[in-house]
Amino acid sequence: MGSKAVRAAITSISHYVPPEILNNQFFETQLETSDHWIRTRTGILERRIARTGGTSDLIIPAAKKCLEQRGIASGEIDCIIVATVTPDYVFPSTASIVQAGIEASNAWGFDLSAACCGFIVAMSIASSFVESGSARRVLVCGADKMTSITNYEDRTSAVLFGDAAGVALVERSEDESVGVIDHLAHMDGRFTNQLYMPAGGSVKPASYETVANREHFLVQDGSTVFKAASKEMAEVTQEILQRNGLTQEDIRWFVPHQANRRIIDAVGERLGLEDDRVMCNIQHYGNTSSATIPLCLSEWMEKGELHKGDNVVLSSFGAGFTAASMYMRWAISPKLEPAKVENAFVYAEAAD
Ligand code: UT7
């Protein structure tokens, strides 16, 4: 903690969201709900939906952009980690499909299942690979096509989720003062049924019955998850601050998982952080599971608001129940000045 000889750092980050927007008015026509309820109870105004393709189709444009920004060829990637709960297939790995899609012929890779904590967990593994010298360049992909497992007949969950991908390139840092400094995770496996997809795994393989019962969609006990997320994300952040001798004053950017605006506000309040130090873009994307954190980091880079040397703390909570946090000192400067970035969707549109 804090005294590693070799540091791993994010040297490029990018994202992709599909162009089609589902706004709250769409749900008013389908379900007994209202724009007002969704806005006030979740903070979400709109989310993105990919009607065709798989999670790899979200990752590939983001991955290409990530490498292009860094100026390296895909053949220089050693390993691809895809954190997702919506893989293209149960097997082979989505990582292998991404590898072919970006022609990273020298890379191996794998998928990782840690739900909304997926990006932080994948980052911690990538950092360990780079620190140990077993990989030089790892592509960390946090991506989910949540609309493929969303039950559009269930108003309590249908309004929450969207599709997105975020991709980070992790490399050995030339400068020891920046990079990933610490990470931690906790798990309490007693809460399976509070947040899960009942069928499609080995316990309940697909059958006429599971399809008829709509068991291939995400099911959650919203208020239990809400309470646990608010508590655990604050605690895991306090823990990482404490063990690195930091206070909340030292945080430049707090990057919470984006599941509900009220959870983000509650965690920020518990930590004593003002809004101008908390990244939040849930209003545009909803909950994109493992993509939420890299999507924030990438947008803040595009806006020119994330700078080399900034203390950045990531925090997440999700199915498992799992809570994770990561502390890093940001390693790269934005290429664009804030004035040159018109809006957060600049890159997503260009990528289409
Ligand atoms: O990434 C991790 C995964 N998930 C989460 O982190 C989600 C965490 N949970 C939440 O974000 C919130 O619990 C929800 C947004 C899911 C629900 O908000 P809530 O304020 O906790 O509402 P509630 O579950 O206590 O429900 C209050 C009422 C209920 O009606 P009754 O029983 O009081 O008549 C719900 O049926 O709100 C109703 N409701 C809705 N009403 C209109 C639930 N969803 C809707 C809706 N529109 N979309």
Tab-separated table of C-alpha atoms and ligand atoms in Angstrom:
chain	number	residue	atom	x	y	z
A	1	MET	CA	0.000	0.000	0.000
A	2	GLY	CA	1.508	3.239	-1.146
A	3	SER	CA	5.096	1.975	-1.450
A	4	LYS	CA	5.144	-0.178	-4.558
A	5	ALA	CA	8.291	-0.031	-6.672
A	6	VAL	CA	6.337	-0.432	-9.907
A	7	ARG	CA	3.072	1.322	-10.536
A	8	ALA	CA	0.383	0.440	-13.040
A	9	ALA	CA	-1.537	3.353	-14.502
A	10	ILE	CA	-4.378	4.121	-16.874
A	11	THR	CA	-2.638	5.660	-19.885
A	12	SER	CA	-5.718	6.015	-22.101
A	13	ILE	CA	-9.460	5.776	-21.544
A	14	SER	CA	-12.470	5.910	-23.825
A	15	HIS	CA	-16.104	4.924	-24.046
A	16	TYR	CA	-18.860	4.086	-26.474
A	17	VAL	CA	-22.618	4.344	-26.108
A	18	PRO	CA	-25.105	3.271	-28.769
A	19	PRO	CA	-26.818	6.235	-30.442
A	20	GLU	CA	-30.463	5.346	-29.691
A	21	ILE	CA	-31.895	7.121	-26.659
A	22	LEU	CA	-34.777	5.791	-24.553
A	23	ASN	CA	-36.203	8.720	-22.633
A	24	ASN	CA	-38.577	8.605	-19.693
A	25	GLN	CA	-41.547	9.438	-21.894
A	26	PHE	CA	-41.056	6.086	-23.644
A	27	PHE	CA	-41.762	4.297	-20.353
A	28	GLU	CA	-44.869	6.405	-19.733
A	29	THR	CA	-46.342	4.836	-22.855
A	30	GLN	CA	-45.452	1.267	-21.785
A	31	LEU	CA	-45.849	1.050	-18.009
A	32	GLU	CA	-47.663	2.593	-15.095
A	33	THR	CA	-44.948	5.134	-14.402
A	34	SER	CA	-44.114	8.784	-14.991
A	35	ASP	CA	-41.197	10.951	-15.986
A	36	HIS	CA	-41.627	12.671	-12.612
A	37	TRP	CA	-41.335	9.403	-10.640
A	38	ILE	CA	-38.265	8.271	-12.566
A	39	ARG	CA	-36.516	11.654	-12.288
A	40	THR	CA	-37.181	12.162	-8.614
A	41	ARG	CA	-36.625	8.566	-7.432
A	42	THR	CA	-33.606	7.736	-9.618
A	43	GLY	CA	-32.213	10.921	-11.237
A	44	ILE	CA	-32.346	9.253	-14.661
A	45	LEU	CA	-33.614	11.276	-17.646
A	46	GLU	CA	-32.546	8.952	-20.460
A	47	ARG	CA	-30.503	5.862	-21.226
A	48	ARG	CA	-29.007	4.257	-24.353
A	49	ILE	CA	-30.164	1.059	-26.032
A	50	ALA	CA	-28.424	-1.189	-28.570
A	51	ARG	CA	-31.156	-2.979	-30.520
A	52	THR	CA	-28.724	-5.290	-32.288
A	53	GLY	CA	-25.314	-6.819	-31.644
A	54	GLY	CA	-23.717	-7.900	-28.398
A	55	THR	CA	-21.585	-6.405	-25.647
A	56	SER	CA	-18.478	-6.843	-27.833
A	57	ASP	CA	-20.035	-4.422	-30.342
A	58	LEU	CA	-20.059	-1.779	-27.609
A	59	ILE	CA	-16.477	-2.548	-26.580
A	60	ILE	CA	-14.789	-2.678	-29.993
A	61	PRO	CA	-15.278	0.999	-31.014
A	62	ALA	CA	-14.255	2.126	-27.512
A	63	ALA	CA	-11.173	-0.134	-27.581
A	64	LYS	CA	-10.085	1.144	-31.003
A	65	LYS	CA	-10.433	4.732	-29.828
A	66	CYS	CA	-8.521	3.941	-26.624
A	67	LEU	CA	-5.542	2.576	-28.563
A	68	GLU	CA	-5.663	5.368	-31.135
A	69	GLN	CA	-5.511	8.005	-28.387
A	70	ARG	CA	-2.436	6.314	-26.951
A	71	GLY	CA	-0.894	5.834	-30.385
A	72	ILE	CA	-0.224	2.128	-30.077
A	73	ALA	CA	-1.140	-0.771	-32.341
A	74	SER	CA	-3.538	-3.513	-31.195
A	75	GLY	CA	-0.742	-6.058	-31.632
A	76	GLU	CA	0.985	-4.482	-28.620
A	77	ILE	CA	-1.761	-5.552	-26.209
A	78	ASP	CA	-0.839	-8.534	-23.979
A	79	CYS	CA	-4.152	-9.182	-22.285
A	80	ILE	CA	-7.839	-8.217	-22.575
A	81	ILE	CA	-10.117	-8.386	-19.527
A	82	VAL	CA	-13.848	-7.925	-20.064
A	83	ALA	CA	-15.892	-7.264	-16.937
A	84	THR	CA	-19.533	-7.949	-17.768
A	85	VAL	CA	-22.702	-9.741	-16.714
A	86	THR	CA	-23.983	-9.660	-20.278
A	87	PRO	CA	-21.338	-11.552	-22.271
A	88	ASP	CA	-21.985	-12.144	-25.972
A	89	TYR	CA	-22.242	-15.870	-25.186
A	90	VAL	CA	-21.823	-18.011	-22.063
A	91	PHE	CA	-18.720	-19.167	-23.914
A	92	PRO	CA	-16.389	-18.393	-25.585
A	93	SER	CA	-15.350	-15.287	-23.712
A	94	THR	CA	-16.357	-11.857	-24.942
A	95	ALA	CA	-12.647	-11.041	-24.555
A	96	SER	CA	-11.886	-13.474	-27.387
A	97	ILE	CA	-14.459	-11.778	-29.625
A	98	VAL	CA	-12.980	-8.374	-28.820
A	99	GLN	CA	-9.488	-9.748	-29.502
A	100	ALA	CA	-10.545	-10.763	-33.011
A	101	GLY	CA	-12.519	-7.540	-33.526
A	102	ILE	CA	-9.571	-5.263	-32.808
A	103	GLU	CA	-7.007	-7.713	-34.233
A	104	ALA	CA	-5.005	-7.909	-31.019
A	105	SER	CA	-3.339	-11.103	-32.183
A	106	ASN	CA	-0.739	-11.169	-29.387
A	107	ALA	CA	-3.270	-10.871	-26.563
A	108	TRP	CA	-4.862	-13.537	-24.393
A	109	GLY	CA	-7.814	-12.654	-22.216
A	110	PHE	CA	-10.850	-13.615	-20.221
A	111	ASP	CA	-14.213	-12.415	-18.927
A	112	LEU	CA	-14.776	-11.543	-15.323
A	113	SER	CA	-18.086	-11.699	-13.449
A	114	ALA	CA	-18.258	-9.171	-10.645
A	115	ALA	CA	-21.415	-7.311	-11.720
A	116	CYS	CA	-21.322	-3.579	-10.943
A	117	CYS	CA	-17.908	-3.945	-9.258
A	118	GLY	CA	-16.502	-5.475	-12.445
A	119	PHE	CA	-14.438	-2.524	-13.594
A	120	ILE	CA	-12.698	-2.040	-10.238
A	121	VAL	CA	-12.025	-5.780	-9.881
A	122	ALA	CA	-10.695	-5.984	-13.467
A	123	MET	CA	-8.514	-2.923	-12.833
A	124	SER	CA	-7.069	-4.539	-9.706
A	125	ILE	CA	-6.171	-7.702	-11.647
A	126	ALA	CA	-4.712	-5.724	-14.562
A	127	SER	CA	-2.632	-3.666	-12.122
A	128	SER	CA	-1.292	-6.818	-10.484
A	129	PHE	CA	-0.308	-8.252	-13.877
A	130	VAL	CA	1.517	-5.053	-14.818
A	131	GLU	CA	3.178	-4.627	-11.407
A	132	SER	CA	4.418	-8.241	-11.446
A	133	GLY	CA	5.753	-7.862	-14.973
A	134	SER	CA	3.577	-10.669	-16.349
A	135	ALA	CA	1.879	-8.231	-18.745
A	136	ARG	CA	2.980	-4.930	-20.194
A	137	ARG	CA	-0.294	-3.635	-21.600
A	138	VAL	CA	-3.726	-4.746	-20.471
A	139	LEU	CA	-6.995	-3.562	-21.966
A	140	VAL	CA	-9.613	-3.340	-19.202
A	141	CYS	CA	-13.158	-3.291	-20.571
A	142	GLY	CA	-16.184	-2.529	-18.379
A	143	ALA	CA	-19.179	-3.134	-20.604
A	144	ASP	CA	-22.766	-4.248	-20.376
A	145	LYS	CA	-25.715	-4.507	-22.673
A	146	MET	CA	-28.098	-4.346	-19.712
A	147	THR	CA	-31.121	-3.896	-21.970
A	148	SER	CA	-30.640	-7.533	-23.059
A	149	ILE	CA	-31.531	-8.720	-19.527
A	150	THR	CA	-34.004	-5.973	-18.575
A	151	ASN	CA	-37.645	-6.937	-18.062
A	152	TYR	CA	-39.596	-4.202	-19.826
A	153	GLU	CA	-42.778	-5.387	-18.100
A	154	ASP	CA	-41.374	-4.641	-14.622
A	155	ARG	CA	-41.586	-0.937	-13.817
A	156	THR	CA	-39.377	-1.303	-10.741
A	157	SER	CA	-36.337	-2.237	-12.841
A	158	ALA	CA	-37.095	-1.427	-16.517
A	159	VAL	CA	-36.439	2.291	-16.099
A	160	LEU	CA	-33.023	1.861	-14.479
A	161	PHE	CA	-30.705	0.270	-17.018
A	162	GLY	CA	-28.849	1.180	-20.217
A	163	ASP	CA	-26.054	-0.004	-22.503
A	164	ALA	CA	-22.460	1.261	-22.617
A	165	ALA	CA	-18.789	0.320	-22.700
A	166	GLY	CA	-15.726	1.920	-21.141
A	167	VAL	CA	-12.182	0.803	-21.974
A	168	ALA	CA	-8.979	1.647	-20.116
A	169	LEU	CA	-5.421	0.842	-21.164
A	170	VAL	CA	-3.301	-0.156	-18.164
A	171	GLU	CA	0.474	0.054	-18.459
A	172	ARG	CA	3.524	0.392	-16.270
A	173	SER	CA	3.865	4.016	-15.265
A	174	GLU	CA	7.131	5.755	-16.053
A	175	ASP	CA	6.345	8.165	-13.230
A	176	GLU	CA	6.068	6.458	-9.832
A	177	SER	CA	4.076	9.299	-8.316
A	178	VAL	CA	0.999	8.406	-10.394
A	179	GLY	CA	-1.023	5.260	-11.017
A	180	VAL	CA	-3.006	2.714	-9.035
A	181	ILE	CA	-2.077	2.942	-5.371
A	182	ASP	CA	-4.522	0.673	-3.578
A	183	HIS	CA	-7.671	-1.375	-4.020
A	184	LEU	CA	-9.948	-3.478	-1.859
A	185	ALA	CA	-13.127	-5.504	-2.119
A	186	HIS	CA	-15.601	-7.228	0.207
A	187	MET	CA	-18.236	-9.817	-0.529
A	188	ASP	CA	-21.253	-11.125	1.359
A	189	GLY	CA	-22.604	-14.075	-0.571
A	190	ARG	CA	-25.825	-14.491	1.390
A	191	PHE	CA	-27.854	-12.165	-0.837
A	192	THR	CA	-28.061	-14.084	-4.134
A	193	ASN	CA	-31.813	-13.678	-4.585
A	194	GLN	CA	-31.794	-9.940	-3.875
A	195	LEU	CA	-30.066	-9.154	-7.175
A	196	TYR	CA	-29.722	-11.827	-9.858
A	197	MET	CA	-30.912	-13.411	-13.058
A	198	PRO	CA	-32.830	-16.535	-12.003
A	199	ALA	CA	-32.443	-18.689	-15.138
A	200	GLY	CA	-29.940	-19.340	-17.898
A	201	GLY	CA	-27.180	-20.612	-15.598
A	202	SER	CA	-26.480	-24.206	-14.532
A	203	VAL	CA	-29.077	-24.134	-11.727
A	204	LYS	CA	-31.931	-23.387	-14.122
A	205	PRO	CA	-30.951	-23.871	-17.732
A	206	ALA	CA	-33.201	-22.332	-20.372
A	207	SER	CA	-36.489	-24.152	-20.906
A	208	TYR	CA	-39.940	-23.268	-22.229
A	209	GLU	CA	-40.941	-22.741	-18.625
A	210	THR	CA	-38.123	-20.333	-17.728
A	211	VAL	CA	-38.842	-18.281	-20.830
A	212	ALA	CA	-42.596	-18.247	-20.150
A	213	ASN	CA	-41.907	-17.142	-16.563
A	214	ARG	CA	-39.610	-14.347	-17.772
A	215	GLU	CA	-36.755	-15.693	-15.666
A	216	HIS	CA	-34.007	-14.603	-18.059
A	217	PHE	CA	-34.196	-11.031	-16.840
A	218	LEU	CA	-32.597	-9.234	-13.920
A	219	VAL	CA	-34.583	-9.413	-10.679
A	220	GLN	CA	-33.844	-7.262	-7.656
A	221	ASP	CA	-35.169	-6.286	-4.281
A	222	GLY	CA	-34.680	-2.575	-4.938
A	223	SER	CA	-34.919	-1.208	-1.426
A	224	THR	CA	-32.581	-3.839	0.100
A	225	VAL	CA	-30.029	-3.116	-2.622
A	226	PHE	CA	-30.521	0.623	-2.184
A	227	LYS	CA	-29.812	0.529	1.565
A	228	ALA	CA	-26.852	-1.832	1.246
A	229	ALA	CA	-25.321	0.177	-1.619
A	230	SER	CA	-25.579	3.482	0.266
A	231	LYS	CA	-23.911	2.003	3.351
A	232	GLU	CA	-21.292	-0.225	1.726
A	233	MET	CA	-20.043	2.275	-0.862
A	234	ALA	CA	-19.458	4.856	1.860
A	235	GLU	CA	-17.734	2.307	4.126
A	236	VAL	CA	-15.457	0.843	1.485
A	237	THR	CA	-14.399	4.382	0.535
A	238	GLN	CA	-13.724	5.341	4.159
A	239	GLU	CA	-11.663	2.166	4.535
A	240	ILE	CA	-9.427	2.891	1.541
A	241	LEU	CA	-8.965	6.522	2.620
A	242	GLN	CA	-8.054	5.475	6.130
A	243	ARG	CA	-5.511	2.864	5.179
A	244	ASN	CA	-3.787	5.337	2.842
A	245	GLY	CA	-3.692	8.101	5.438
A	246	LEU	CA	-6.120	10.308	3.485
A	247	THR	CA	-9.178	12.323	4.414
A	248	GLN	CA	-12.048	13.275	2.134
A	249	GLU	CA	-10.311	16.653	1.670
A	250	ASP	CA	-7.594	14.858	-0.287
A	251	ILE	CA	-10.011	13.499	-2.911
A	252	ARG	CA	-10.174	15.512	-6.120
A	253	TRP	CA	-12.640	13.159	-7.807
A	254	PHE	CA	-14.893	10.584	-6.221
A	255	VAL	CA	-16.234	8.214	-8.881
A	256	PRO	CA	-19.183	6.219	-7.557
A	257	HIS	CA	-21.022	3.471	-9.438
A	258	GLN	CA	-24.085	5.065	-11.026
A	259	ALA	CA	-27.147	3.075	-9.928
A	260	ASN	CA	-29.401	5.772	-8.499
A	261	ARG	CA	-28.817	9.500	-8.011
A	262	ARG	CA	-30.145	9.204	-4.468
A	263	ILE	CA	-27.514	6.549	-3.647
A	264	ILE	CA	-24.767	8.782	-5.094
A	265	ASP	CA	-26.027	11.753	-3.044
A	266	ALA	CA	-26.323	9.687	0.136
A	267	VAL	CA	-22.784	8.328	-0.213
A	268	GLY	CA	-21.396	11.794	-1.047
A	269	GLU	CA	-23.130	13.207	2.011
A	270	ARG	CA	-21.836	10.468	4.320
A	271	LEU	CA	-18.324	11.141	3.065
A	272	GLY	CA	-18.718	14.917	3.347
A	273	LEU	CA	-18.022	15.500	-0.360
A	274	GLU	CA	-19.536	18.444	-2.245
A	275	ASP	CA	-21.103	17.762	-5.664
A	276	ASP	CA	-18.192	19.383	-7.507
A	277	ARG	CA	-15.933	16.520	-6.449
A	278	VAL	CA	-18.360	13.708	-7.284
A	279	MET	CA	-18.663	12.455	-10.849
A	280	CYS	CA	-22.257	11.867	-11.884
A	281	ASN	CA	-23.703	11.255	-15.345
A	282	ILE	CA	-26.533	8.873	-14.447
A	283	GLN	CA	-29.038	11.359	-15.883
A	284	HIS	CA	-27.876	10.469	-19.420
A	285	TYR	CA	-27.123	6.761	-19.179
A	286	GLY	CA	-28.891	5.118	-16.229
A	287	ASN	CA	-27.169	2.118	-14.678
A	288	THR	CA	-24.793	0.534	-17.207
A	289	SER	CA	-23.357	-1.890	-14.590
A	290	SER	CA	-19.614	-2.391	-15.105
A	291	ALA	CA	-19.442	0.501	-17.610
A	292	THR	CA	-20.539	3.295	-15.253
A	293	ILE	CA	-17.134	4.116	-13.758
A	294	PRO	CA	-15.012	4.118	-16.951
A	295	LEU	CA	-17.824	6.041	-18.681
A	296	CYS	CA	-17.483	8.775	-16.059
A	297	LEU	CA	-13.678	8.819	-16.218
A	298	SER	CA	-13.705	8.993	-20.027
A	299	GLU	CA	-16.284	11.790	-20.146
A	300	TRP	CA	-14.436	13.830	-17.528
A	301	MET	CA	-11.248	13.446	-19.584
A	302	GLU	CA	-13.120	14.653	-22.663
A	303	LYS	CA	-14.447	17.614	-20.711
A	304	GLY	CA	-10.879	18.430	-19.677
A	305	GLU	CA	-11.734	18.171	-15.975
A	306	LEU	CA	-9.506	15.266	-14.978
A	307	HIS	CA	-5.805	16.067	-14.707
A	308	LYS	CA	-2.505	14.365	-14.054
A	309	GLY	CA	-1.892	14.106	-10.316
A	310	ASP	CA	-5.572	14.249	-9.313
A	311	ASN	CA	-6.431	11.933	-6.432
A	312	VAL	CA	-9.215	9.710	-7.749
A	313	VAL	CA	-11.222	7.260	-5.645
A	314	LEU	CA	-13.525	4.722	-7.306
A	315	SER	CA	-16.302	3.012	-5.366
A	316	SER	CA	-18.891	0.440	-6.331
A	317	PHE	CA	-21.497	-1.974	-5.039
A	318	GLY	CA	-23.437	-4.704	-6.775
A	319	ALA	CA	-24.659	-8.283	-7.015
A	320	GLY	CA	-22.890	-10.747	-4.815
A	321	PHE	CA	-23.258	-8.556	-2.720
A	322	THR	CA	-19.850	-7.107	-3.543
A	323	ALA	CA	-18.366	-3.727	-2.638
A	324	ALA	CA	-15.060	-2.476	-4.021
A	325	SER	CA	-12.919	0.634	-4.044
A	326	MET	CA	-9.728	1.785	-5.712
A	327	TYR	CA	-7.417	4.716	-5.057
A	328	MET	CA	-5.263	6.074	-7.871
A	329	ARG	CA	-3.373	9.195	-8.721
A	330	TRP	CA	-4.463	10.100	-12.243
A	331	ALA	CA	-1.621	9.646	-14.746
A	332	ILE	CA	-2.636	11.523	-17.884
A	333	SER	CA	-3.613	15.026	-18.906
A	334	PRO	CA	-6.589	15.758	-21.119
A	335	LYS	CA	-5.759	16.394	-24.771
A	336	LEU	CA	-8.550	18.890	-25.269
A	337	GLU	CA	-9.037	22.120	-23.404
A	338	PRO	CA	-12.515	22.314	-21.845
A	339	ALA	CA	-13.592	25.034	-24.300
A	340	LYS	CA	-13.064	22.716	-27.261
A	341	VAL	CA	-15.407	20.005	-25.965
A	342	GLU	CA	-18.947	20.852	-26.984
A	343	ASN	CA	-20.706	18.104	-25.049
A	344	ALA	CA	-20.253	14.709	-23.551
A	345	PHE	CA	-21.503	12.892	-26.625
A	346	VAL	CA	-18.814	14.122	-29.009
A	347	TYR	CA	-16.876	10.888	-29.183
A	348	ALA	CA	-19.887	8.571	-29.167
A	349	GLU	CA	-21.292	10.263	-32.249
A	350	ALA	CA	-17.968	10.273	-34.017
A	351	ALA	CA	-17.601	6.530	-33.410
A	352	ASP	CA	-20.796	5.544	-35.186
B	1	UT7	O1	-26.261	-1.585	-9.527
B	1	UT7	C1	-26.915	-2.225	-8.477
B	1	UT7	C2	-28.273	-2.590	-8.945
B	1	UT7	N1	-29.373	-1.865	-8.517
B	1	UT7	C3	-29.489	-0.806	-7.679
B	1	UT7	O2	-28.571	-0.282	-7.145
B	1	UT7	C4	-30.878	-0.303	-7.459
B	1	UT7	C5	-31.088	0.139	-6.049
B	1	UT7	N2	-32.467	0.473	-5.786
B	1	UT7	C6	-33.091	1.584	-6.278
B	1	UT7	O3	-32.500	2.331	-7.029
B	1	UT7	C7	-34.464	1.901	-5.802
B	1	UT7	O4	-34.795	1.047	-4.737
B	1	UT7	C8	-35.553	1.766	-6.912
B	1	UT7	C9	-35.375	2.878	-7.931
B	1	UT7	C10	-35.463	0.407	-7.588
B	1	UT7	C11	-36.932	1.915	-6.294
B	1	UT7	O5	-37.023	3.173	-5.617
B	1	UT7	P1	-37.591	3.257	-4.137
B	1	UT7	O6	-37.663	4.677	-3.806
B	1	UT7	O7	-36.754	2.363	-3.282
B	1	UT7	O8	-39.043	2.698	-4.294
B	1	UT7	P2	-39.707	1.434	-3.594
B	1	UT7	O9	-39.114	0.176	-4.135
B	1	UT7	O10	-39.724	1.658	-2.109
B	1	UT7	O11	-41.165	1.576	-4.127
B	1	UT7	C12	-42.010	2.674	-3.773
B	1	UT7	C13	-43.232	2.640	-4.671
B	1	UT7	C14	-43.858	1.230	-4.807
B	1	UT7	O12	-45.256	1.376	-4.855
B	1	UT7	P3	-46.144	0.996	-3.576
B	1	UT7	O13	-45.844	-0.420	-3.282
B	1	UT7	O14	-45.682	1.939	-2.502
B	1	UT7	O15	-47.524	1.268	-4.061
B	1	UT7	C15	-43.362	0.796	-6.144
B	1	UT7	O16	-44.232	-0.146	-6.768
B	1	UT7	O17	-42.866	3.041	-5.977
B	1	UT7	C16	-43.387	2.092	-6.901
B	1	UT7	N3	-42.542	2.090	-8.088
B	1	UT7	C17	-42.800	2.865	-9.149
B	1	UT7	N4	-43.760	3.770	-9.382
B	1	UT7	C18	-43.736	4.393	-10.582
B	1	UT7	C19	-41.445	1.348	-8.324
B	1	UT7	N5	-40.974	1.613	-9.566
B	1	UT7	C20	-41.806	2.552	-10.083
B	1	UT7	C21	-41.835	3.228	-11.310
B	1	UT7	N6	-42.823	4.136	-11.501
B	1	UT7	N7	-40.922	3.017	-12.290
